[in-house]
Structure formats: structure tokens, C-alpha cells
mmCIF file of C-alpha atoms and ligand atoms in Angstrom:
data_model
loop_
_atom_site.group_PDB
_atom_site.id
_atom_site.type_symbol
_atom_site.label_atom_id
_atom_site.label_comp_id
_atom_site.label_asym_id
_atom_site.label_seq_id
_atom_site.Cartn_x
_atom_site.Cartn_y
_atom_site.Cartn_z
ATOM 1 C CA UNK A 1 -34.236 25.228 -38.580
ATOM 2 C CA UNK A 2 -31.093 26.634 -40.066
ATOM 3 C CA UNK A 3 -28.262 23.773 -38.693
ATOM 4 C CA UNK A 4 -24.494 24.834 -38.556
ATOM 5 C CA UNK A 5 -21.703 22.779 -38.260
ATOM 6 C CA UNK A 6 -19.643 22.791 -35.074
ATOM 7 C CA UNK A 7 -15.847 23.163 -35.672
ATOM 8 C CA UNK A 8 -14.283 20.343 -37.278
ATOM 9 C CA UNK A 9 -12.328 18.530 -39.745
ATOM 10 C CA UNK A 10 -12.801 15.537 -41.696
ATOM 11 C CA UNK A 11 -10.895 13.604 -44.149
ATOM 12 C CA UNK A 12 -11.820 10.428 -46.641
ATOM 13 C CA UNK A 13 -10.012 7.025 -46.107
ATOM 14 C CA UNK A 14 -11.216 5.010 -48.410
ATOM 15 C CA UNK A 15 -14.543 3.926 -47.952
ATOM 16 C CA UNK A 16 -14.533 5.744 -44.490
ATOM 17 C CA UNK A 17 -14.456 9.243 -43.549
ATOM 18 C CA UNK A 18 -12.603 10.440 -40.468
ATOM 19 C CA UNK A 19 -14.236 13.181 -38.567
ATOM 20 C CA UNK A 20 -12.333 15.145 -35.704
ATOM 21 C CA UNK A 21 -14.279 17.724 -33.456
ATOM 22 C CA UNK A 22 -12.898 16.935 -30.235
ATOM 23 C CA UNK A 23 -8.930 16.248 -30.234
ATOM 24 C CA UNK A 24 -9.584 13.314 -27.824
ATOM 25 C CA UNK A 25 -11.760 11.169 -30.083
ATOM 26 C CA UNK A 26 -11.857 10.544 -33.591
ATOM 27 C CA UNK A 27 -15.064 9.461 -35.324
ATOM 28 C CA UNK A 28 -14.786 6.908 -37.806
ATOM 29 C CA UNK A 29 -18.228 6.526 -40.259
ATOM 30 C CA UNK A 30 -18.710 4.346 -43.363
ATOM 31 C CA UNK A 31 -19.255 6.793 -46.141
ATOM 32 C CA UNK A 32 -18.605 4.756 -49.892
ATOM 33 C CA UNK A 33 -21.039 7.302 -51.875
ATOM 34 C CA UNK A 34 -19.483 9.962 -50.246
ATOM 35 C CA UNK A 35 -22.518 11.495 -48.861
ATOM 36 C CA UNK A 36 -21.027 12.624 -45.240
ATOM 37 C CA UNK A 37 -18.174 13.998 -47.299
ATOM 38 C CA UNK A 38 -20.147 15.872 -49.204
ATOM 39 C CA UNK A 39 -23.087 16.829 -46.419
ATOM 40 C CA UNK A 40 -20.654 18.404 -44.011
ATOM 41 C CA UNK A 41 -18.676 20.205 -47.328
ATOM 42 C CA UNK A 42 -22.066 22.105 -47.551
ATOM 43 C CA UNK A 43 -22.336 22.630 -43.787
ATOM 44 C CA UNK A 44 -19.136 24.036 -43.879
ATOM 45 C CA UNK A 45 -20.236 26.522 -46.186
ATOM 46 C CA UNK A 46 -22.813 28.099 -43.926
ATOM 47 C CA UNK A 47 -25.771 27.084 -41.820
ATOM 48 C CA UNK A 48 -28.420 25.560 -44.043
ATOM 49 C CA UNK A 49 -31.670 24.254 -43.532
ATOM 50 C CA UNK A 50 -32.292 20.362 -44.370
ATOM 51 C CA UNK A 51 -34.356 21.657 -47.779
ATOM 52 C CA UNK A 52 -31.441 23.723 -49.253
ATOM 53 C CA UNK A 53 -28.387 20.975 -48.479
ATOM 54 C CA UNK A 54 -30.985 18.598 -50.226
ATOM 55 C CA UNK A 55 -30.708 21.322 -53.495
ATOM 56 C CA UNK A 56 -27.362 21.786 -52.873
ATOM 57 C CA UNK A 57 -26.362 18.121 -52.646
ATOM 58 C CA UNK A 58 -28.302 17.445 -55.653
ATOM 59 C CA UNK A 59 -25.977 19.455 -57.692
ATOM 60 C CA UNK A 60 -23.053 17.351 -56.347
ATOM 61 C CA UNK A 61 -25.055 14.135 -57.781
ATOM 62 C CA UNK A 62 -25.888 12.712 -53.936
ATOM 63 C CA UNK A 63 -30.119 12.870 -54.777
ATOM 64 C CA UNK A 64 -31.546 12.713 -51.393
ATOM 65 C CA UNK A 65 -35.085 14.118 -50.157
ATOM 66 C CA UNK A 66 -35.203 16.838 -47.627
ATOM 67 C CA UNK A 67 -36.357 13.920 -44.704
ATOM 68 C CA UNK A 68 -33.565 11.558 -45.682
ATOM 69 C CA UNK A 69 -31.187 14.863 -45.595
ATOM 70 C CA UNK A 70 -32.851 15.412 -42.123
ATOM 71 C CA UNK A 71 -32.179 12.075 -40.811
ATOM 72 C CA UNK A 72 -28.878 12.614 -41.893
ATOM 73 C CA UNK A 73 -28.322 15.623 -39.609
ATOM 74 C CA UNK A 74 -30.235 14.067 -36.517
ATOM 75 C CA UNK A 75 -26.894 11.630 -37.039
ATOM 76 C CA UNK A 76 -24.757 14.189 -37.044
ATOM 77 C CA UNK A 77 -26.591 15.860 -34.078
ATOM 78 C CA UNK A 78 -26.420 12.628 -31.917
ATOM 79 C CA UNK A 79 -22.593 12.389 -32.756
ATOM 80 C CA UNK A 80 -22.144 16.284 -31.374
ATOM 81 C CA UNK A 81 -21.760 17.180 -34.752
ATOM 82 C CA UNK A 82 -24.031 20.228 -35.621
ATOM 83 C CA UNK A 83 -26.203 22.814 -33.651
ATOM 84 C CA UNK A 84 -29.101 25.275 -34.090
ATOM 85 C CA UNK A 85 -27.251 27.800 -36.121
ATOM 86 C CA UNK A 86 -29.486 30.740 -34.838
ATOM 87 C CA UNK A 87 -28.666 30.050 -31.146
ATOM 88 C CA UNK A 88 -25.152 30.171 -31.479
ATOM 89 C CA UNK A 89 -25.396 33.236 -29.692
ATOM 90 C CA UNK A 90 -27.943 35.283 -27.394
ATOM 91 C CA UNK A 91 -29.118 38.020 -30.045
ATOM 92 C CA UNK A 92 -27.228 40.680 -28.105
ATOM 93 C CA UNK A 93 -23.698 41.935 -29.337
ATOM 94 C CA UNK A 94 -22.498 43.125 -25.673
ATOM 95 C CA UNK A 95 -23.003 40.297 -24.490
ATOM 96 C CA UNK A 96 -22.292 37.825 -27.111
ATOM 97 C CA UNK A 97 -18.275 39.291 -26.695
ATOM 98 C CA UNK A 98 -18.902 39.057 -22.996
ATOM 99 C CA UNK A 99 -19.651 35.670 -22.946
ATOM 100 C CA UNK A 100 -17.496 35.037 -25.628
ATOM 101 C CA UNK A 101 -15.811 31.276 -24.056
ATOM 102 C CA UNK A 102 -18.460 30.837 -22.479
ATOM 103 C CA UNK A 103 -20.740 30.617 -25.601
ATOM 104 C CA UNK A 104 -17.604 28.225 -27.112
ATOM 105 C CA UNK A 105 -17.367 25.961 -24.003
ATOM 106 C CA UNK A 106 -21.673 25.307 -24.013
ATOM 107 C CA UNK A 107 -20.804 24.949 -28.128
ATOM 108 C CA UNK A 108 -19.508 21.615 -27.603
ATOM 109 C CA UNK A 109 -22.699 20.268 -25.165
ATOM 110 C CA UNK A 110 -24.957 22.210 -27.914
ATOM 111 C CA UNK A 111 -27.473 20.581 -30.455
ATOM 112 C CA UNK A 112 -30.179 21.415 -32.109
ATOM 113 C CA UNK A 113 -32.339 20.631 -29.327
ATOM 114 C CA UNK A 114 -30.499 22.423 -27.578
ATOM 115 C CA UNK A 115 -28.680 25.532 -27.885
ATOM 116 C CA UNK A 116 -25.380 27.129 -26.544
ATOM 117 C CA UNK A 117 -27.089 30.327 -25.966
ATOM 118 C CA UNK A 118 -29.923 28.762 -23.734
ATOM 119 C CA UNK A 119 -26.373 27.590 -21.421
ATOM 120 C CA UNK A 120 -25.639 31.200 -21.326
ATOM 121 C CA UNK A 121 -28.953 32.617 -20.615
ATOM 122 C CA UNK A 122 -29.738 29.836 -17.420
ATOM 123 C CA UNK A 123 -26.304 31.262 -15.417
ATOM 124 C CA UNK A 124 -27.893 34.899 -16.388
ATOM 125 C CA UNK A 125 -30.689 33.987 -14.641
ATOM 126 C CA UNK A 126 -29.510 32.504 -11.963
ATOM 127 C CA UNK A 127 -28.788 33.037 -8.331
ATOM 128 C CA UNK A 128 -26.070 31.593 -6.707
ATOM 129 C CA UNK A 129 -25.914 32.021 -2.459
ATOM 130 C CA UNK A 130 -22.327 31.920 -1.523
ATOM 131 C CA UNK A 131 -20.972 30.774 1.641
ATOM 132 C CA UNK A 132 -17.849 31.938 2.826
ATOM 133 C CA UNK A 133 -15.620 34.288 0.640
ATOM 134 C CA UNK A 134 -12.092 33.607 1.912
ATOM 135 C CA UNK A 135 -10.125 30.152 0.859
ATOM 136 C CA UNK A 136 -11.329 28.776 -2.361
ATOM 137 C CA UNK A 137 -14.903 31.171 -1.957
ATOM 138 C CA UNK A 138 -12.803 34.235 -3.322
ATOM 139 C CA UNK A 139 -12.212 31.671 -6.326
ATOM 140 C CA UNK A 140 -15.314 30.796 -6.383
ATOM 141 C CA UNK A 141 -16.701 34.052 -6.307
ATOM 142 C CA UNK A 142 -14.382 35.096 -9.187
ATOM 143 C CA UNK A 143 -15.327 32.188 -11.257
ATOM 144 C CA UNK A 144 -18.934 32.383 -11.142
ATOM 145 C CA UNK A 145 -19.200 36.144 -11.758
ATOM 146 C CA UNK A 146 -16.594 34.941 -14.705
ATOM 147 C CA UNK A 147 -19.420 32.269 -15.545
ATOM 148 C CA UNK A 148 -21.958 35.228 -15.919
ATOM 149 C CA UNK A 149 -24.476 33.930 -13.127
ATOM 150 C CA UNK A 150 -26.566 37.248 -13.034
ATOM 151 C CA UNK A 151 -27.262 37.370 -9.351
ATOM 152 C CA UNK A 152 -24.998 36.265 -6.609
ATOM 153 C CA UNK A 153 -25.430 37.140 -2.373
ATOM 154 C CA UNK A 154 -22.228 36.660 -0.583
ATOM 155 C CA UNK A 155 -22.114 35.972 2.953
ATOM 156 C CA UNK A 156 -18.953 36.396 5.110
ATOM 157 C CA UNK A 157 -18.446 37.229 8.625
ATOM 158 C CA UNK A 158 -14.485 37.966 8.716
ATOM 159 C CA UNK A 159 -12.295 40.977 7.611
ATOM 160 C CA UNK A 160 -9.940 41.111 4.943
ATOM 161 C CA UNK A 161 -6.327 39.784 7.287
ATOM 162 C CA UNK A 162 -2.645 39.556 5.728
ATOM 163 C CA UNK A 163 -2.485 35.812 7.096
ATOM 164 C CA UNK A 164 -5.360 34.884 3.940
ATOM 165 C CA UNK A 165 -2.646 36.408 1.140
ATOM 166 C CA UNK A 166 -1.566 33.027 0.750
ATOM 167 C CA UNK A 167 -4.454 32.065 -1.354
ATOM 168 C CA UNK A 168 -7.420 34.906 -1.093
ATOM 169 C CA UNK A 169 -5.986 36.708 -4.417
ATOM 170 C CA UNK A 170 -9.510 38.358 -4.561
ATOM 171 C CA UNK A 171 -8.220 41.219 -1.842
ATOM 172 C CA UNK A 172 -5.237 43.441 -2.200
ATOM 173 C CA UNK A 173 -3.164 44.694 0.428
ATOM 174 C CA UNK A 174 -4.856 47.830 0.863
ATOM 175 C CA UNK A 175 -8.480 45.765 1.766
ATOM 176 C CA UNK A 176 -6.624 44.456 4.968
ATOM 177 C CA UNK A 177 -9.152 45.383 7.385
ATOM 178 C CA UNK A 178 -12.313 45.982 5.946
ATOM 179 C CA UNK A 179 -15.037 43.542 5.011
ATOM 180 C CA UNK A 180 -14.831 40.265 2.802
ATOM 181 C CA UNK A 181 -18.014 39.941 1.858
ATOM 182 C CA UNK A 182 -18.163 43.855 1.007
ATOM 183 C CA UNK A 183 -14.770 44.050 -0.679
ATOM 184 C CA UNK A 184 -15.868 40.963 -2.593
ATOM 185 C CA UNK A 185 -19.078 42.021 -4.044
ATOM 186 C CA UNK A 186 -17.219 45.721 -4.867
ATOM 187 C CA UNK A 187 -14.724 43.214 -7.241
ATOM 188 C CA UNK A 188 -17.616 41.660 -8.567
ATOM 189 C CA UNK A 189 -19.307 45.129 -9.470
ATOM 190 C CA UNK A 190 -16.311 46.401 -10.905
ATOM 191 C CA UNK A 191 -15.427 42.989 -12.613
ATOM 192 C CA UNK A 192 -18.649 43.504 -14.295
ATOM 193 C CA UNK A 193 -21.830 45.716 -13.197
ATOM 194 C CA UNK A 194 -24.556 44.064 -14.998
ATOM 195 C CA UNK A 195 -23.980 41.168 -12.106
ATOM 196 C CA UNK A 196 -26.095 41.994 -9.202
ATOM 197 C CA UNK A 197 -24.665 41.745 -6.193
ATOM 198 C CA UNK A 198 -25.046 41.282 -2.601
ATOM 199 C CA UNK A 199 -23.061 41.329 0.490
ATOM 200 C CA UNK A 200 -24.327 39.939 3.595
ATOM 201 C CA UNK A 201 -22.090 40.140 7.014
ATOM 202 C CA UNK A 202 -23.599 37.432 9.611
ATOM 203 C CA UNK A 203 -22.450 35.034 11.923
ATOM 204 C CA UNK A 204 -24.295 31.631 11.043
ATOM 205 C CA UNK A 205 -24.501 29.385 14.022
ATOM 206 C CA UNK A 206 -27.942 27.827 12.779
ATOM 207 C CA UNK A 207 -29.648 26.479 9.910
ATOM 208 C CA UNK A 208 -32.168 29.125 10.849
ATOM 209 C CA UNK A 209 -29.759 31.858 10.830
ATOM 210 C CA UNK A 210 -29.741 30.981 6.395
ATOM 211 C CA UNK A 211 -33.427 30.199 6.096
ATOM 212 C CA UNK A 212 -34.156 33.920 5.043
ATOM 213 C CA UNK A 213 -30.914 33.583 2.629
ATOM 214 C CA UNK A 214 -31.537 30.491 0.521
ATOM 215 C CA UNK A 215 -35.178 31.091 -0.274
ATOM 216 C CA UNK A 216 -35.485 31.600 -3.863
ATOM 217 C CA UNK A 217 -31.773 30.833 -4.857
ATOM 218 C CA UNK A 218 -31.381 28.515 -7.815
ATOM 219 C CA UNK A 219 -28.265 27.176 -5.900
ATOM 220 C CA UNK A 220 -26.079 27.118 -2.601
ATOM 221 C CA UNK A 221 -22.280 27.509 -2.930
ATOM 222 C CA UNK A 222 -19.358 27.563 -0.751
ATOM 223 C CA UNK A 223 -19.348 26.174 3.460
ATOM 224 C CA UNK A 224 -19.633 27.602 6.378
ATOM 225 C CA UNK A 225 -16.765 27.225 8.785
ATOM 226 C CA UNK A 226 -15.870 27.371 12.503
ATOM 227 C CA UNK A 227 -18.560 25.147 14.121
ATOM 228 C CA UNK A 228 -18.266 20.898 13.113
ATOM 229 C CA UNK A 229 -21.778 20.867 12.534
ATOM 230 C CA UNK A 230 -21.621 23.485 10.352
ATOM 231 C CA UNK A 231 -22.265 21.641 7.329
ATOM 232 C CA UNK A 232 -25.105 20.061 8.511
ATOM 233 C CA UNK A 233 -26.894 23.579 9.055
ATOM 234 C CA UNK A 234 -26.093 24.564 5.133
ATOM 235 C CA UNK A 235 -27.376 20.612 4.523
ATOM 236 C CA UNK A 236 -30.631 21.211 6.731
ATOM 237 C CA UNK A 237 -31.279 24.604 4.999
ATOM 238 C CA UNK A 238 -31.102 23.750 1.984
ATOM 239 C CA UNK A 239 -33.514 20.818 2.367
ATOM 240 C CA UNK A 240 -35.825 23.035 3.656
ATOM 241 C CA UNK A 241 -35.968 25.265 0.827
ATOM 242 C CA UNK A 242 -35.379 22.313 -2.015
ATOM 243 C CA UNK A 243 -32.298 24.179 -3.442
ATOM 244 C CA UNK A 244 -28.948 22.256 -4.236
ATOM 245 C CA UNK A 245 -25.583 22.751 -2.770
ATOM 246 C CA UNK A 246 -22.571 22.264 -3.496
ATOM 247 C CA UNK A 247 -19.501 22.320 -1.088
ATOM 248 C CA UNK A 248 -15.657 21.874 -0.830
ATOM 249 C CA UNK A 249 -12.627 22.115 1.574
ATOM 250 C CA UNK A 250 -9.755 20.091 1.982
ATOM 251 C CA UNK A 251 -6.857 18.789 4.080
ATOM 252 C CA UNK A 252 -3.106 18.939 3.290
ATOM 253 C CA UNK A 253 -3.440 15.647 0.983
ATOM 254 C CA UNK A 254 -7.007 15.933 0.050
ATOM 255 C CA UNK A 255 -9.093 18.373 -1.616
ATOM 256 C CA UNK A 256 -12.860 17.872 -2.233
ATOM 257 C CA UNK A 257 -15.916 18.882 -3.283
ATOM 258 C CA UNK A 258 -19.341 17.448 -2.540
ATOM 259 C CA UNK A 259 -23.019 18.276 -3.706
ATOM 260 C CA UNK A 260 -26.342 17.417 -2.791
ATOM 261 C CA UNK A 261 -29.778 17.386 -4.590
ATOM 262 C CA UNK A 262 -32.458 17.625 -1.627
ATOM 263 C CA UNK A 263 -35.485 14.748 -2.384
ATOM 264 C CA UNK A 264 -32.982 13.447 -4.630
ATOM 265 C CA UNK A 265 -29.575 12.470 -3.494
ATOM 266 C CA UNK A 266 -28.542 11.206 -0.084
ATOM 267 C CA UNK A 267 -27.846 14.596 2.097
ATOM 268 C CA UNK A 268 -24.872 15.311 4.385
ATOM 269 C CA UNK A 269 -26.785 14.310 7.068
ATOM 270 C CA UNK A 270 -27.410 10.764 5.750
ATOM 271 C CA UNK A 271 -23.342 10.605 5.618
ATOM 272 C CA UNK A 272 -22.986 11.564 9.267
ATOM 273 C CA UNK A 273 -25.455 8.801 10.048
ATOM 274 C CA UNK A 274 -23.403 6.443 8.460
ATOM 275 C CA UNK A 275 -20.414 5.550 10.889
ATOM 276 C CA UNK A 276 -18.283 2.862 12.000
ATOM 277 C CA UNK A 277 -19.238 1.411 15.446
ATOM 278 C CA UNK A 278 -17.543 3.574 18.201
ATOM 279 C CA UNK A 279 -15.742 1.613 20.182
ATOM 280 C CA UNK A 280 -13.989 0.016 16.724
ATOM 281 C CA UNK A 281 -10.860 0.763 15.460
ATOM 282 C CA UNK A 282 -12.744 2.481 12.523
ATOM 283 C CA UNK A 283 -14.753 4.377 14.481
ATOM 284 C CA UNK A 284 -11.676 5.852 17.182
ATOM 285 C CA UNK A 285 -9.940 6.543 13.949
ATOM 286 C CA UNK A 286 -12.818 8.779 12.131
ATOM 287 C CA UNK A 287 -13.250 10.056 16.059
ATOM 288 C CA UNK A 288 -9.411 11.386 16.083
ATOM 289 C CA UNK A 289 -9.814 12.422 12.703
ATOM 290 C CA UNK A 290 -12.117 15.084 13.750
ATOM 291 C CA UNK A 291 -10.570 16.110 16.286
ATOM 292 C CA UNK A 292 -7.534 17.577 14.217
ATOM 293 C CA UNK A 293 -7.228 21.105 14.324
ATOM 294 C CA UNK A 294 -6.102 22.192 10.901
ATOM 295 C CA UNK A 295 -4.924 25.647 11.005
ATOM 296 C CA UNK A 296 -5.393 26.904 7.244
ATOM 297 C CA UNK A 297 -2.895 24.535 5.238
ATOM 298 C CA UNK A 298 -4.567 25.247 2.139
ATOM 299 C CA UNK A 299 -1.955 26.923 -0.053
ATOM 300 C CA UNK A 300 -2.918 29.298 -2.990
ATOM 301 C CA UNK A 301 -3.061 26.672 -6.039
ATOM 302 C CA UNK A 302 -5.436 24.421 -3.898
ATOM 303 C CA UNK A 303 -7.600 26.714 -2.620
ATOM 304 C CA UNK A 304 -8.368 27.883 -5.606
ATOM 305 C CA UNK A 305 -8.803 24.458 -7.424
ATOM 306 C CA UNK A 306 -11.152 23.981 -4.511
ATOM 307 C CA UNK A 307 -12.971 26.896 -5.753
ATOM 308 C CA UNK A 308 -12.685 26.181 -9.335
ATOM 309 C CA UNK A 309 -14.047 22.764 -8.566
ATOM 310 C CA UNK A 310 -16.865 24.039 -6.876
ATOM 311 C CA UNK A 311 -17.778 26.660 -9.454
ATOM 312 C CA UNK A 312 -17.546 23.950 -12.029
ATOM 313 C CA UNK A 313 -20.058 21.710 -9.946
ATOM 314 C CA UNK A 314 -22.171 24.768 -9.548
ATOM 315 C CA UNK A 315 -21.924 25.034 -13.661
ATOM 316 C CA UNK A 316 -23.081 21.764 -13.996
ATOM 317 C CA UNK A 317 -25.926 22.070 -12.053
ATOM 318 C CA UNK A 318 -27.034 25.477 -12.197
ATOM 319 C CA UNK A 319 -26.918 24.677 -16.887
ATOM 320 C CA UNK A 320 -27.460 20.776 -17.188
ATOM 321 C CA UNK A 321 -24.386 20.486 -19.445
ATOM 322 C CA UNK A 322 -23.715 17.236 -18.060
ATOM 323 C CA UNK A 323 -25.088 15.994 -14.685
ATOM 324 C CA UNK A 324 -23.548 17.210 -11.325
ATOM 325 C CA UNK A 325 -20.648 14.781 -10.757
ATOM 326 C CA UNK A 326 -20.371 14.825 -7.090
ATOM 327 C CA UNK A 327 -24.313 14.720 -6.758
ATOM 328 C CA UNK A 328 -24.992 12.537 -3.395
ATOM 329 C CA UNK A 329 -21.327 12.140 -2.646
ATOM 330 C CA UNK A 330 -18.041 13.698 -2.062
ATOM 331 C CA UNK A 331 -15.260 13.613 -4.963
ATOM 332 C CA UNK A 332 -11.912 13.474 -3.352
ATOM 333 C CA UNK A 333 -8.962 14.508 -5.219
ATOM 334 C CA UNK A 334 -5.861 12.849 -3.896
ATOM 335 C CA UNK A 335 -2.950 15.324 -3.442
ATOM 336 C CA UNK A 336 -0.531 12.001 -3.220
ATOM 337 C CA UNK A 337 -1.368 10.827 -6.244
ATOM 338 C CA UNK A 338 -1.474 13.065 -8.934
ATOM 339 C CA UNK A 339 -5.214 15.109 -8.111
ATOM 340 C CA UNK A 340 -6.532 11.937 -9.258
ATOM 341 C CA UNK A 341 -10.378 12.079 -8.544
ATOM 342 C CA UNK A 342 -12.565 9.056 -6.434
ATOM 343 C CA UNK A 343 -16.377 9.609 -5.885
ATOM 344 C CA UNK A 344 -17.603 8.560 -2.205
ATOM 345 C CA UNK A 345 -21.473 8.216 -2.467
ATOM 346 C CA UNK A 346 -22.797 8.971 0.824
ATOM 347 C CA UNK A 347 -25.260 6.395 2.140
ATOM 348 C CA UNK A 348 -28.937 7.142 2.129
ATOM 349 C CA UNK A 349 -30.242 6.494 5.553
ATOM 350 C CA UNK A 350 -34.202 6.032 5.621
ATOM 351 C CA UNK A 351 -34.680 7.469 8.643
ATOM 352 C CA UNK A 352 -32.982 10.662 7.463
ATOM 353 C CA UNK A 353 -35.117 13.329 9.305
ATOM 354 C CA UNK A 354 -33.373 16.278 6.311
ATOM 355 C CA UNK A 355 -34.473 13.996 3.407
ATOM 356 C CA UNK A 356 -37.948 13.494 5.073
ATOM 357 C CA UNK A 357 -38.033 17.218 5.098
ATOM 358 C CA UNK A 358 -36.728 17.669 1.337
ATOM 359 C CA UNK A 359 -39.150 14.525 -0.197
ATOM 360 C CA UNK A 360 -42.017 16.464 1.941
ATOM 361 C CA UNK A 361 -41.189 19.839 -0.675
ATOM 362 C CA UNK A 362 -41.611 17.887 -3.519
ATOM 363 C CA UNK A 363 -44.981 17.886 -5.600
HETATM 364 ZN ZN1 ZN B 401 -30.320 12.614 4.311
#
């Protein structure tokens, strides 16, 4: 394997060499032959396989075999140093400019098991079901087809109204009127036609009114609105077809997203289950809480950090670049306080009906 080395810069302190990839962290490594120094001088270079840096290092006076030179890039590997030169990029020039920060971001979660074009090439393949294309799903929308996911079905029941130009910067004036989730896939077409696209008007009252929708879908994105159980149908679908989902919404000092692993993570119907007693104080006040009528308070910048949040979830899980952070549990980002983030796991409940349904999927 030819290895390359990810961008970065290094200098010698005396016995120690400094290495900087990431402007956030410094790593410090005890180098008194000079050996790092000198292995990540011929890295710079070009991508080199472990044989020719052992040649190459020779002729600096470091004498090391090709294994010891190997074991010597596994280091760098586990410190996010280096990468599988050849798949820096997918092979295909279009797309490689395309993808262009994409390819950089998955550069930095690359290493030579595992590399940044195999990020690219998962959201390519992937199919993303999207709920709801007004507040925060226009964002979303717009930042997956941005991500590259290759196939997306939007479902929307509503036309395009002047009241959503607060935060819905997907529609123009002139789309006032027609369809959401048929102006929204004709952005995504436009915004680039090698996504494939699919809008889907319907009124979903049921988890049955989805089950035709989520089956083969690598993920589920986005909420369905207007009925308080409405979450729980998304929840119960996607248990029954095993897929992941990944929600948000928010209130005018919360925003947050959630996301849920079927036969894995405790569900959204586990979370209902789990509720103060009634006739307590707790329980009157989550009872009230519910019962607030919230007409649309979400202003432009956070709907769409809803729907940037969600998109990023949806990045995590759909690529494995680091685990989904909200898996099991709602993240709540508190307006009041800066958009500083808490994670609520939601109680498993083992008499869960929706997770006996998921764990019943599973091999
Ligand atoms: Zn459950």
C-alpha cells in the first residue's frame, strides 16, 4: 500500500518532535534519533510504500527494515497521521471536484484501513427518506443533497405559503403555491442531477401510511408534524423495517435532535413509556407541557441548525465517521445558554412492544 501523509506540520524540540494536524491538539512524540523527523520528511515528499521510505531513510543514515518502517506508520495511522494514498479520492475526476470538501472533511476520519473515498462512496449509495420539507427539512434537504447521498424521497403534504419565508430559504417567492415536496426535489435536480430524486405528496396519519416508504431506505430523516403521536408512527415504522431515524424540532429555547437505532437503542416509544406519575407535580407539568400550542417560533438561523444538526446525525450514521451522537436519546441544545449541547438517553422499557418488533428483525 502506497501511504500518504495527511496535512501537517511538525517541528523538532529537542529530543521531541511536535506534530500539528488538527489546530486543536498538538502531538508531542519522543524522537532523539530523529527518525519521525525524518519518516514524515519522506512522507511529505509523496506517498510511499513502507519498502521505499525504508531505501529512502537509509540514505538519511536511519537503517530500519521495511516491518520496523511499517510499524512505524501503523503509529502514525493510530495517531490520524497518514492514509491510503490511492483512496484519497474515488477514481473519477467529476466527481472527485464535486465532492471536493467532502473528500477533505472524511480526510481527517481516514486511515489506511480506511479510506476517505469509501466515506464518499457510502452517502452515494445511500437512500435517505425525508420527512417533512418545510422548517429545518428544506435544510436538511439542502444539506444532504450537498452531502452527495445519491438517492433521497421527500415526503410533504403542504404548499409552498409566504408565512414559511422566515426560515424555508429552499422556496422563492414565485413557488408560493405549488408543492413542497415537488418544488424541493426540482432544487435538488437542478442543484445536482446525478441525485435521484423523489417527491411524494401524502398525508401520514399512520405508521402504515410510511410502511411502503421506508422499506429499503438506508435511513429515515426529518418528523412528521400535526398529530402528537406523530413521532411514534415514524418510531413504529421504522422498527418495522430495521432502518434508523433521526429527528429534530424545537421550542423557542430549545432545539434538538434525536436518533434511534431499532434492536439497538431505546426507541421513542420506550421514552413515552417513561413518565412521571400523573397526578405529581412532574407529571401535571410534562401534561401542560404538551398541551402548548406553538405556532411556528422557529426563526430562520434555528431552523436551519435544526436541519444542519439532523443532516449531520444522518452523516454520522449513514458513513460511520464517528458513532451517531444522539443514538437512543435526544441532544438538546439550550438556546439560554449559549447552544450548549446535553444528551437525554431515553429509558429502555422491556416491555417495549416497538423494540420487541425491531429485536424480532434481527438475525
Ligand atoms: Zn422501545
Amino acid at each position: 500500500m502506497r501511504v500518504g501523509l495527511k496535512e501537517c506540520v511538525w517541528e523538532t524540540v529537542g529530543d521531541d518532535i511536535v506534530v500539528v494536524a488538527d489546530a486543536r491538539e498538538a502531538i508531542t512524540l519522543s524522537d532523539p534519533e530523529g527518525q519521525v523527523a525524518a519518516l514524515l520528511g519522506e512522507l511529505s515528499r509523496g506517498p510511499r510504500t513502507a519498502a521505499e521510505l525504508s531505501v529512502a531513510l537509509a540514505r538519511h543514515g536511519h537503517v530500519l527494515s521495511e516491518s520496523e518502517v511499517a510499524q512505524g506508520l501503523t503509529g502514525l495511522d493510530a495517531l490520524g497521521l497518514v492514509e491510503d494514498a490511492d483512496g484519497r479520492w474515488t477514481g473519477d475526476a467529476a466527481v472527485d471536484a464535486r465532492h471536493f470538501s467532502n473528500l477533505s472533511f472524511f480526510g481527517a476520519y481516514a486511515g489506511l484501513d480506511r479510506p476517505r473515498a469509501e466515506f464518499v462512496r457510502l452517502l452515494r449509495a445511500a437512500h435517505v427518506l425525508v420527512l417533512g420539507v418545510g422548517g429545518g427539512g428544506s435544510t436538511l434537504v439542502q444539506c444532504l443533497a450537498g452531502l452527495g447521498v445519491g438517492r433521497l424521497t421527500l415526503v410533504d403534504r403542504d404548499q409552498v405559503e409566504s408565512k414559511n419565508f422566515a426560515r424555508q430559504f429552499l422556496y422563492r417567492h414565485r413557488d408560493i403555491g405549488r408543492s413542497k415536496p415537488e418544488r424541493a426535489a426540482e432544487w435538488v435536480r437542478e442543484y445536482d442531477p446525478t441525485i435521484e430524486v423523489r417527491a411524494v405528496e401524502r398525508w401520514i396519519t399512520s405508521a402504515a401510511d410510511l410502511a411502503d416508504l421506508v422499506e429499503g431506505v438506508d435511513l429515515i430523516a426529518g418528523g412528521v408534524d400535526g398529530h402528537p403521536d406523530a413521532g411514534l408512527w415514524v418510531n413504529e415504522a421504522a422498527a418495522r423495517a430495521g432502518v434508523p431515524f433521526v429527528g429534530g424540532g424545537g421550542t423557542p429555547s430549545q432545539i434538538m435532535y434525536q436518533s434511534v437505532i431499532p434492536g439497538r437503542t431505546p426507541c421513542l416509544a420506550c421514552d413515552a413509556a417513561d413518565r412521571p406519575d400523573e397526578d405529581s407535580s412532574a407529571g401535571t407539568a410534562l401534561r401542560l407541557a404538551e398541551k402548548i400550542e406553538l405556532s411556528n417560533p422557529l426563526t430562520g438561523p434555528m431552523a436551519t441548525l435544526i436541519g444542519s444538526l439532523v443532516a449531520f446525525e444522518a452523516k454520522r450514521h449513514l458513513t460511520g465517521f464517528e458513532p451517531p451522537r444522539a443514538a437512543g436519546g435526544r441532544m438538546v441544545l439550550d438556546l439560554r445558554e449559549g447552544l450548549v449541547p446535553e444528551w437525554q438517553p431515553f429509558v429502555a422499557d422491556p416491555d417495549c412492544a416497538v423494540c420487541a418488533l425491531a429485536r424480532g428483525r434481527r438475525p
